[in-house]
CSV table of C-alpha atoms in Angstrom, one decimal:
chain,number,residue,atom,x,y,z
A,567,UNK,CA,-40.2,-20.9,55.3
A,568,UNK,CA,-36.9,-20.6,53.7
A,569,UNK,CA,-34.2,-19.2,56.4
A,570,UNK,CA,-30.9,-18.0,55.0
A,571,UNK,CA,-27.5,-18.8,57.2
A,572,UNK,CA,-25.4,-16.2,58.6
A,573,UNK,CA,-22.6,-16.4,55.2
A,574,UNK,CA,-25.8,-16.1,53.1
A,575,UNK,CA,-27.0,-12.7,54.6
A,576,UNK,CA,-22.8,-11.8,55.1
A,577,UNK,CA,-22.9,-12.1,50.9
A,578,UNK,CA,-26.5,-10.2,50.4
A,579,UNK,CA,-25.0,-7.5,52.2
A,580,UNK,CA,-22.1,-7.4,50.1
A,581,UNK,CA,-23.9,-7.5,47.2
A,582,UNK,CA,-25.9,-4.0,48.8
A,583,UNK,CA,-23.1,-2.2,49.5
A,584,UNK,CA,-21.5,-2.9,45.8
A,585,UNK,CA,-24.2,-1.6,44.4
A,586,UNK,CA,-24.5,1.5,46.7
A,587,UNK,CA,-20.8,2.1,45.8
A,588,UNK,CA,-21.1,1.6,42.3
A,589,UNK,CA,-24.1,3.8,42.6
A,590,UNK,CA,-22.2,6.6,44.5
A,591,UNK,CA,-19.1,6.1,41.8
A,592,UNK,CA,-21.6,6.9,38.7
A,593,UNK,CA,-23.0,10.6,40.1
A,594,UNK,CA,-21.2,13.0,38.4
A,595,UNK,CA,-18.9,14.6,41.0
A,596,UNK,CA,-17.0,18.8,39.7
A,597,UNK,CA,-14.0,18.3,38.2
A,598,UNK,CA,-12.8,16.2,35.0
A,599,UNK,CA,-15.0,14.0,33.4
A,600,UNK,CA,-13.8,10.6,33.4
A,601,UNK,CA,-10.8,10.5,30.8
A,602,UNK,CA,-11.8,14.2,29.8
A,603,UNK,CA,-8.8,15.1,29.4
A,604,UNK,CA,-8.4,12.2,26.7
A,605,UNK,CA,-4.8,10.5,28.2
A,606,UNK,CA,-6.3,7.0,27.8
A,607,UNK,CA,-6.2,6.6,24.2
A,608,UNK,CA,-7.2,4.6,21.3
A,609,UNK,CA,-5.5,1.9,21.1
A,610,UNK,CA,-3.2,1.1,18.2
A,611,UNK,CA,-5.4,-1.2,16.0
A,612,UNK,CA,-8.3,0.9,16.2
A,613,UNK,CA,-6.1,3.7,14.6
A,614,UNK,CA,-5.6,5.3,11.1
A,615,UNK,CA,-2.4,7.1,11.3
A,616,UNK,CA,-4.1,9.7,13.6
A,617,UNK,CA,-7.7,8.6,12.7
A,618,UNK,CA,-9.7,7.1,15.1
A,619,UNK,CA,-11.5,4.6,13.4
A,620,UNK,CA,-14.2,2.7,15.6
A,621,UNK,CA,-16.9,4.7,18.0
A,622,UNK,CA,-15.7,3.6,21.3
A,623,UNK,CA,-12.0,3.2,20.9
A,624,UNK,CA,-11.4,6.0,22.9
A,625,UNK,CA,-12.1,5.3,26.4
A,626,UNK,CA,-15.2,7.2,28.2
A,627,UNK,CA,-15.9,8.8,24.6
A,628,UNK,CA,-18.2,7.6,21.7
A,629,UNK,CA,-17.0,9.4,18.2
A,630,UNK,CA,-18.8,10.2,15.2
A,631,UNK,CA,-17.3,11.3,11.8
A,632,UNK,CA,-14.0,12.2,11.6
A,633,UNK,CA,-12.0,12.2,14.5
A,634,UNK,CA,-8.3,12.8,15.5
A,635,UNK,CA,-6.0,11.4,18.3
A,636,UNK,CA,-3.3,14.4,18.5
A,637,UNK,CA,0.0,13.7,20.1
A,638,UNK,CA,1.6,17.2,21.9
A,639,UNK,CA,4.6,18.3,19.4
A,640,UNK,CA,2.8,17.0,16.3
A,641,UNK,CA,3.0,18.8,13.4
A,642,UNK,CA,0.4,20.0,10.6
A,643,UNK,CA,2.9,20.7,7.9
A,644,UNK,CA,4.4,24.2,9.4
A,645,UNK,CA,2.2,24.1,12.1
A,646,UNK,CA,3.0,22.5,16.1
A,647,UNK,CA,0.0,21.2,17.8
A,648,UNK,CA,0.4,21.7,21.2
A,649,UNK,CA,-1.8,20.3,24.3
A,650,UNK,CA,-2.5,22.6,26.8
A,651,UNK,CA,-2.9,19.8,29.5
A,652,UNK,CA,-1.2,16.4,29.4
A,653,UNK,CA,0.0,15.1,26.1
A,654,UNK,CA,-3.0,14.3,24.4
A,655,UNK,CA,-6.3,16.1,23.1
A,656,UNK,CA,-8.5,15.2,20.0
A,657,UNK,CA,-9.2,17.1,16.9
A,658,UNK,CA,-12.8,17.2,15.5
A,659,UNK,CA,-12.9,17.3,11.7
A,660,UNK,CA,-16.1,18.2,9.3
A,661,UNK,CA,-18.8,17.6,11.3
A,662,UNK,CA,-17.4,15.2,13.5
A,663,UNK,CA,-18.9,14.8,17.2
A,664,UNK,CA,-17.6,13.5,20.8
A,665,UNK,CA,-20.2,12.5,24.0
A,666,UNK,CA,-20.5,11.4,27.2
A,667,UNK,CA,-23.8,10.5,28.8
A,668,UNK,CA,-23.5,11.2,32.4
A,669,UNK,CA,-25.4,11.1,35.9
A,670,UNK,CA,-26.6,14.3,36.9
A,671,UNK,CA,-29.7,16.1,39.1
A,672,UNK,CA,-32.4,16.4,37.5
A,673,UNK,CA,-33.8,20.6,37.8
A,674,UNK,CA,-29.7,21.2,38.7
A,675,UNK,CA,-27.9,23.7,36.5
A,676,UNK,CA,-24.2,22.9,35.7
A,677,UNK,CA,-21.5,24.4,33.9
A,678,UNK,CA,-19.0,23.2,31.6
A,679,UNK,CA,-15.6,24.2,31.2
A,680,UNK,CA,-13.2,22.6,28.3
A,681,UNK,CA,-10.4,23.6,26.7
A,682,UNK,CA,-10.0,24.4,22.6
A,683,UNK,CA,-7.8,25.5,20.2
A,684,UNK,CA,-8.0,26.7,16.6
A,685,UNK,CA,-6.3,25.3,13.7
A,686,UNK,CA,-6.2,25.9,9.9
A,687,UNK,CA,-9.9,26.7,9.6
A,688,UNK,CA,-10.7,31.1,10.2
A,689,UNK,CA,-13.9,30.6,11.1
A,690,UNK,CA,-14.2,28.1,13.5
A,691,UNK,CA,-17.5,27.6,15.9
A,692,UNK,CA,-17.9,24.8,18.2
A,693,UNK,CA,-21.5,23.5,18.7
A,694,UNK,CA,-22.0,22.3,22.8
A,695,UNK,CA,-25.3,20.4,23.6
A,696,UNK,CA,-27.1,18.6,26.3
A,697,UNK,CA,-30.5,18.3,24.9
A,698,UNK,CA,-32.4,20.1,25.0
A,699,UNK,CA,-29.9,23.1,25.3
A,700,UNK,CA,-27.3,23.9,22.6
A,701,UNK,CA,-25.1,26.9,22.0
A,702,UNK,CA,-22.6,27.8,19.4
A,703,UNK,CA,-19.8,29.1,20.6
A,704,UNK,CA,-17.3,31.1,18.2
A,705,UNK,CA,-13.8,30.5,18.2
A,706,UNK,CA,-12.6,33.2,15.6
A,707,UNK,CA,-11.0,35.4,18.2
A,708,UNK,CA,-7.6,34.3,20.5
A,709,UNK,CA,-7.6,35.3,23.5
A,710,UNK,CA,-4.5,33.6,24.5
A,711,UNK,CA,-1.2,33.5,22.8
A,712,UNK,CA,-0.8,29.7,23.5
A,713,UNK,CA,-3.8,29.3,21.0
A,714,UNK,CA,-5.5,27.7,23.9
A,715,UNK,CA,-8.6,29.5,25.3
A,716,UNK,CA,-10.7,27.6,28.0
A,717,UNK,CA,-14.3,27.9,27.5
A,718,UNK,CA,-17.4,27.5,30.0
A,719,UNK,CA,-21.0,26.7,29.1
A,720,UNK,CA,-23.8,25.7,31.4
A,721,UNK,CA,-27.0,23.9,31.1
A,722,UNK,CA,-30.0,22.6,33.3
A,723,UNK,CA,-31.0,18.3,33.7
A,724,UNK,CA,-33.9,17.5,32.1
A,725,UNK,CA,-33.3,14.4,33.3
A,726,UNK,CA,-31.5,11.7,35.6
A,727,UNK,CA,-28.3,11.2,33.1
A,728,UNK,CA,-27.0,13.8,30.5
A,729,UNK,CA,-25.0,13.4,27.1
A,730,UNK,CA,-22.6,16.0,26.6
A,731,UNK,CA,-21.4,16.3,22.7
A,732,UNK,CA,-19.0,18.3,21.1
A,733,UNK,CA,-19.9,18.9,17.5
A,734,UNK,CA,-17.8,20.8,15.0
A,735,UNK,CA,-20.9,22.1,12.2
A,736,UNK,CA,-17.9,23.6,9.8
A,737,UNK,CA,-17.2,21.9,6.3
A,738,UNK,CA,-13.6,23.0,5.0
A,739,UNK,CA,-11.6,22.1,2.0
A,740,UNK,CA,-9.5,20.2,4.2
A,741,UNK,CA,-11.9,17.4,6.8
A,742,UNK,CA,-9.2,17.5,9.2
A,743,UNK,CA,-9.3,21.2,9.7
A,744,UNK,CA,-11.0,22.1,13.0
A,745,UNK,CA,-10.8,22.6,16.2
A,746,UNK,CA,-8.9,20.4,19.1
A,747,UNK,CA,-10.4,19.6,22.3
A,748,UNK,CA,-8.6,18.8,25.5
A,749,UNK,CA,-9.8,18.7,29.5
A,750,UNK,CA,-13.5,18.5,29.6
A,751,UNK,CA,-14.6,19.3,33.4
A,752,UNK,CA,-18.1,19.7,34.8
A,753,UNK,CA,-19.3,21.7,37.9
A,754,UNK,CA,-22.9,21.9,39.8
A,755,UNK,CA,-24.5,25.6,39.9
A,756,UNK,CA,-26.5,26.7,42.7
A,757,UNK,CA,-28.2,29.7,42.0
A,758,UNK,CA,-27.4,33.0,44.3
A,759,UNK,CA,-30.3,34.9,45.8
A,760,UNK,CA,-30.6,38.4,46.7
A,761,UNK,CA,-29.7,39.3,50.3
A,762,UNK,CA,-29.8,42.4,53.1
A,763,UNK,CA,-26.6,43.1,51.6
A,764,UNK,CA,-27.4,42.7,48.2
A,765,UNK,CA,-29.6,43.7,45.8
A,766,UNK,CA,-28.1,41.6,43.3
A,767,UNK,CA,-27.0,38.2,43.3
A,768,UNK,CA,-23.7,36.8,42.6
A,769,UNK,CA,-22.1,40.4,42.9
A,770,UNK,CA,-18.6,39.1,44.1
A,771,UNK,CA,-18.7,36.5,41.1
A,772,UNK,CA,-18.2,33.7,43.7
A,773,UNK,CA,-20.4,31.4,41.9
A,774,UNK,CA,-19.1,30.3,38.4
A,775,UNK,CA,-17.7,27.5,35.9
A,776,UNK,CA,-15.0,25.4,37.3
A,777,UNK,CA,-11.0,26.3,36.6
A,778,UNK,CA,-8.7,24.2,35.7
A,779,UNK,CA,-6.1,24.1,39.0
A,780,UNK,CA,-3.1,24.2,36.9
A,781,UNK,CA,-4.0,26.6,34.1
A,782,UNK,CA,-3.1,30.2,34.4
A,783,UNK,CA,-5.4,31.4,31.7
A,784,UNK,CA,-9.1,31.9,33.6
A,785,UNK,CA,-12.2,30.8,32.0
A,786,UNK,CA,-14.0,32.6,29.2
A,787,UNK,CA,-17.7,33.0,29.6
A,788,UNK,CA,-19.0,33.2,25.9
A,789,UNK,CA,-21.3,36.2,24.5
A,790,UNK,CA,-25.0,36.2,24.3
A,791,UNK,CA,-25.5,33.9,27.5
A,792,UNK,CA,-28.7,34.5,29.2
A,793,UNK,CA,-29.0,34.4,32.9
A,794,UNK,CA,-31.1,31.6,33.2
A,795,UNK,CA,-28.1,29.3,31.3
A,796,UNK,CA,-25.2,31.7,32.2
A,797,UNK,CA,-22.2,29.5,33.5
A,798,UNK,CA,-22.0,32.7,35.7
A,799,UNK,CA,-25.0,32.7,37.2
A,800,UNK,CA,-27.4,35.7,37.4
A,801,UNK,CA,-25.4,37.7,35.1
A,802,UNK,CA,-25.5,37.8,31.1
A,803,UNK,CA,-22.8,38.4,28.7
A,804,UNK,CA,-24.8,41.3,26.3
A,805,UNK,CA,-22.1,41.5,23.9
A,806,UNK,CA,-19.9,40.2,20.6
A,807,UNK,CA,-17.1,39.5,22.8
A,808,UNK,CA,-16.6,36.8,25.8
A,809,UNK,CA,-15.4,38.4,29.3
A,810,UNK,CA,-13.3,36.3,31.6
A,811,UNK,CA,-13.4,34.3,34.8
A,812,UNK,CA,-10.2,34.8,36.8
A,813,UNK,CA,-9.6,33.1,40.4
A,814,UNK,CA,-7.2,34.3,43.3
A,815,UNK,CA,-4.7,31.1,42.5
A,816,UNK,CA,-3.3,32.8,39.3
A,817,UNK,CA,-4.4,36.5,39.5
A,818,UNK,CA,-5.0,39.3,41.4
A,819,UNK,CA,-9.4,39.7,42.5
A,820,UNK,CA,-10.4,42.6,44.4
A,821,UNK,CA,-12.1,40.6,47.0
A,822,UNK,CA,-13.0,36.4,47.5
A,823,UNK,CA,-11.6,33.6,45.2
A,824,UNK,CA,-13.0,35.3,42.0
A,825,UNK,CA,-13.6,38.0,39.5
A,826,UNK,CA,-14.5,39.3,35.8
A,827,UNK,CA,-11.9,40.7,33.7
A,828,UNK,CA,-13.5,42.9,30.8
A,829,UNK,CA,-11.1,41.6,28.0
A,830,UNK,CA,-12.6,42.9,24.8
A,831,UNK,CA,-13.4,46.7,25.8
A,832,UNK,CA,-16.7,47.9,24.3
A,833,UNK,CA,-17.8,44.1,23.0
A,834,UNK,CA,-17.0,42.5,26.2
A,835,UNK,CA,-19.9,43.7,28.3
A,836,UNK,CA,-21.7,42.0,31.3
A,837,UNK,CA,-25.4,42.6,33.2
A,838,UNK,CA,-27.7,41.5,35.7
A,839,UNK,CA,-31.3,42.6,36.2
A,840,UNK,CA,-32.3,44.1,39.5
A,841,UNK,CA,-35.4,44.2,41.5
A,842,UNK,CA,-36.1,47.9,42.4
A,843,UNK,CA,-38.8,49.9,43.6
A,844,UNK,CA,-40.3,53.1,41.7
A,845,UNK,CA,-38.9,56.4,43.0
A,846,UNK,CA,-36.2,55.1,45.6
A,847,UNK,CA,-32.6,55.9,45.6
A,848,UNK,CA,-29.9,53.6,45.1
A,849,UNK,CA,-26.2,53.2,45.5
A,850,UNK,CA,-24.2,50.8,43.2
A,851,UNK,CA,-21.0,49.4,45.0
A,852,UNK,CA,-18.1,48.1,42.7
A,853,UNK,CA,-14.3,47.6,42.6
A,854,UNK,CA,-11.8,48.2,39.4
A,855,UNK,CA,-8.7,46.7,39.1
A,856,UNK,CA,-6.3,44.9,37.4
A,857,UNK,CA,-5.3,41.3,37.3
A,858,UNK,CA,-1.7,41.4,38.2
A,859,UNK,CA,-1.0,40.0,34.3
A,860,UNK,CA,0.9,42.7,32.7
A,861,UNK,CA,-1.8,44.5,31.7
A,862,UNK,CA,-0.7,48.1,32.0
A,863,UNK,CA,-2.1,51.8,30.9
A,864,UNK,CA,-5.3,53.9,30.9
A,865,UNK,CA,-8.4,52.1,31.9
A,866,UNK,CA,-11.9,53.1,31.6
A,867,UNK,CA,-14.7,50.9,33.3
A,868,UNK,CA,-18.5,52.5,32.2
A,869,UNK,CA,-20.9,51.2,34.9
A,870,UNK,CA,-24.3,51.9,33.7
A,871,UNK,CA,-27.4,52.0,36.2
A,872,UNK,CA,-31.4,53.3,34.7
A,873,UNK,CA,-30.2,56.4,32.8
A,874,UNK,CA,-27.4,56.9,35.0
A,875,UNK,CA,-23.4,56.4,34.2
A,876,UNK,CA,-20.4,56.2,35.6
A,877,UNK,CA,-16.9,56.4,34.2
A,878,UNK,CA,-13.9,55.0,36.6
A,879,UNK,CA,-10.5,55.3,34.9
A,880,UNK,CA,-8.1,53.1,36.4
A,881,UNK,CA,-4.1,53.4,35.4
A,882,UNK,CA,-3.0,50.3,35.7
A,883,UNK,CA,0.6,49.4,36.1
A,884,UNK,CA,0.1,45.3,35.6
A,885,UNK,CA,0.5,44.1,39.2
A,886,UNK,CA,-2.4,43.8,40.6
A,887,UNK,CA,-4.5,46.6,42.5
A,888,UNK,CA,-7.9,48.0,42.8
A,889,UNK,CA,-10.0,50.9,43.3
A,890,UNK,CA,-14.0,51.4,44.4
A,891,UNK,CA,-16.4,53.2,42.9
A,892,UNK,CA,-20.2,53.8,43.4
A,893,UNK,CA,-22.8,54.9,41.4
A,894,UNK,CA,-26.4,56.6,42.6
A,895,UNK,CA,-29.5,56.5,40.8
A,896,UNK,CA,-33.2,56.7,41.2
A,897,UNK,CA,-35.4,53.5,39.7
A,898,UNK,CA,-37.8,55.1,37.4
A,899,UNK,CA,-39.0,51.5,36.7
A,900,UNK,CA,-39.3,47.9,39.3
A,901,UNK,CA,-36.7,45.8,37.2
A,902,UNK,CA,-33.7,47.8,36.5
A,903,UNK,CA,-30.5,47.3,34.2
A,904,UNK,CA,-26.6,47.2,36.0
A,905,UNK,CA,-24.1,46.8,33.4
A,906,UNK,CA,-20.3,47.4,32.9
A,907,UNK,CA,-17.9,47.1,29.7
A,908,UNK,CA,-14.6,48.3,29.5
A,909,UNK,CA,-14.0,51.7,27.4
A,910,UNK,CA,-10.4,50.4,25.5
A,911,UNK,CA,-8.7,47.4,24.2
A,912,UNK,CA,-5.8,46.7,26.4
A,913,UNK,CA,-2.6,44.0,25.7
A,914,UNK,CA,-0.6,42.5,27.8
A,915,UNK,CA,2.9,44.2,28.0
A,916,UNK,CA,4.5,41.0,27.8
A,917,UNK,CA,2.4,39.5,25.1
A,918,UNK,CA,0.8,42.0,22.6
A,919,UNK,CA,-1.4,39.1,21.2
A,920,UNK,CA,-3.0,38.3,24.6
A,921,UNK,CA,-6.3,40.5,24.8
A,922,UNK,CA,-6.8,41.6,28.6
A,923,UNK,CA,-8.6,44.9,30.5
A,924,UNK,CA,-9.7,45.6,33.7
A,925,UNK,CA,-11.2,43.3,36.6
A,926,UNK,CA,-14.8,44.4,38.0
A,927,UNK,CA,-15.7,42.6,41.5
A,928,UNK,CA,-17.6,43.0,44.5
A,929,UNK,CA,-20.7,44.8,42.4
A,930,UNK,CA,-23.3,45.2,45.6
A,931,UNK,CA,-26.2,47.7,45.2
A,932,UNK,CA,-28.2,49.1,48.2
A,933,UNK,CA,-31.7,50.6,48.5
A,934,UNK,CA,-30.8,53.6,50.6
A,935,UNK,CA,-32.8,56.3,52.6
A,936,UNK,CA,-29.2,58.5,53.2
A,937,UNK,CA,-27.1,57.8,50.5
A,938,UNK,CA,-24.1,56.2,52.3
A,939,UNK,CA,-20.4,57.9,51.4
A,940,UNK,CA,-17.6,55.2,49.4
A,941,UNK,CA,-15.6,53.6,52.3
């Protein structure tokens, strides 16, 4: 029988822990993927001008088709590319793709968040997939007068690891036209339940995609997401238009770290499903306001409950501010619709290309025998 010495068993050891850390260093932690915000770069021979030429010259990142290294202050002939983060972002011409393969829970649900810009191409979409989930998000509308909008989309594991690509699906005139790409983060969802409290889940937005700590522009939450892959989870985004994700660090929220701001008044709708119970009364809790981001004038926010609606007019005055509101109904059926949009477009006073509108937050309904009065 083989017996192994004390410095034998000291290096076995070792070897354990290595592999524990290594192990522990691979799960995908919220936050930046690794180089996702592409500051390590190709390096020079494996460039063409700003071509990159070979599929794993840029570090963390395997490319496909025709992709660009973009350098903040570049120019496009009139046109200055600027990096919202950093100094560096890639562009993604004619069906040209970027991925990462990850670690991840398998069953989780995360959410992506990444920032993109249009170029020289109008009609611009951005294809996101983990397989087996893919979504196609538009980029036709600025939200954002920087050009930059940050973008969320969430998926669930299907398995152990999962490879996140960015494809652009457009063919222009010109393969370098499309969009460019910079700070790609992840975040784990857990999904909300229902509680005493609360009829519906997620009601003070407190679960969402991760922002970026030093961006001041919130998350947009794309339209058409369903709740089972929202990035905001239980709620959907029924409309043409994205809404927003805004934290406490850069704006004004009614209540917690987060809200919604309705930035796209009619098309930029959101809803959850409720529970409810045939022939009770119910009491839908809610707060209007405004972000404390210039945006100033008449608001309108249209809750909508069964067959029942509310109109809340808020006049804003751009710094920040809220009102509540409640709306009472009788379920006439046992899953019932909540949803709000905005009534108007709204600009920002300081930037009349910036879309904005009023922020919805701490949406709680209650089953109730005496119908409580608004606090």
């Amino acid at each position: 029988m083989h017996r192994i010495s004390i410095m034998e068993a000291a290096a076995v050891l070792s070897v354990l822990l290595l592999c524990s850390t290594i192990h522990t260093a691979a799960a995908v932690a919220d936050g930046l993927l690794w180089n996702g915000n592409f500051e390590l770069g190709p390096k020079p021979a494996d460039m063409k001008g700003t071509e990159v030429l070979k599929h794993d010259a840029i570090p963390g990142w395997k490319i496909f088709g025709f992709v660009e290294y973009i350098k903040s202050g570049q120019k496009q002939g009139d046109m200055l590319l600027v990096v919202p983060e950093g100094a560096f972002a890639v562009r993604l011409g004619n069906e040209a793709t970027i991925e990462q393969t990850i670690n991840v829970t398998k069953g989780m649900y995360y959410s992506l968040t990444f920032s993109a810009a249009r170029t020289c191409a109008q009609e611009e979409t951005l294809n996101v997939s983990v397989a087996p989930d893919f979504g196609v998000l538009p980029m036709q509308t600025l939200y954002s007068s920087s050009g930059w909008d940050s973008y969320a989309w969430a998926f669930q594991a299907e398995y152990n690891t999962a490879t996140i690509k960015l494809h652009n699906p457009g063919v222009e005139e010109d393969p370098a036209c499309g969009p460019l790409i910079d700070s790609i983060a992840i975040k784990a969802l857990y999904p909300p339940r229902p509680s005493r409290d609360n009829i519906l889940k997620n009601g003070g937005f407190e679960e969402g995609p991760y922002i970026f700590p030093n961006t001041s522009w919130g998350v947009l939450v794309p339209p058409n997401i369903e709740d089972d892959h929202s990035p905001l989870p239980a709620w959907m985004v029924e409309s043409l238009k994205a809404v927003k994700y805004i934290d406490a660090d850069h704006f004004s929220v009614p209540q917690g770290r987060r809200a919604v701001e309705l930035v796209a008044g009619k098309e930029s709708a959101i809803a959850q499903v409720a529970r409810t119970v045939v022939g009770k009364t119910y009491q839908l809790f809610f707060s209007v306001g405004d972000a404390n981001n210039a945006c100033e004038g008449s608001m309108v926010v249209e809750a909508f409950a069964n067959k029942e609606t509310l109109k809340v007019p808020y006049q804003s005055k751009g710094k920040g501010g809220f009102k509540r509101a409640v709306l009472k109904f009788v379920a006439t059926s046992t899953r019932t619709r909540i949803m709000f949009y905005s009534t108007f477009y709204t600009m920002r006073s300081d930037d009349f290309s910036s879309l904005c509108g009023p922020v919805i937050d701490d949406v709680k309904l209650l089953s109730v025998r005496k119908p409580r009065k608004l606090a």
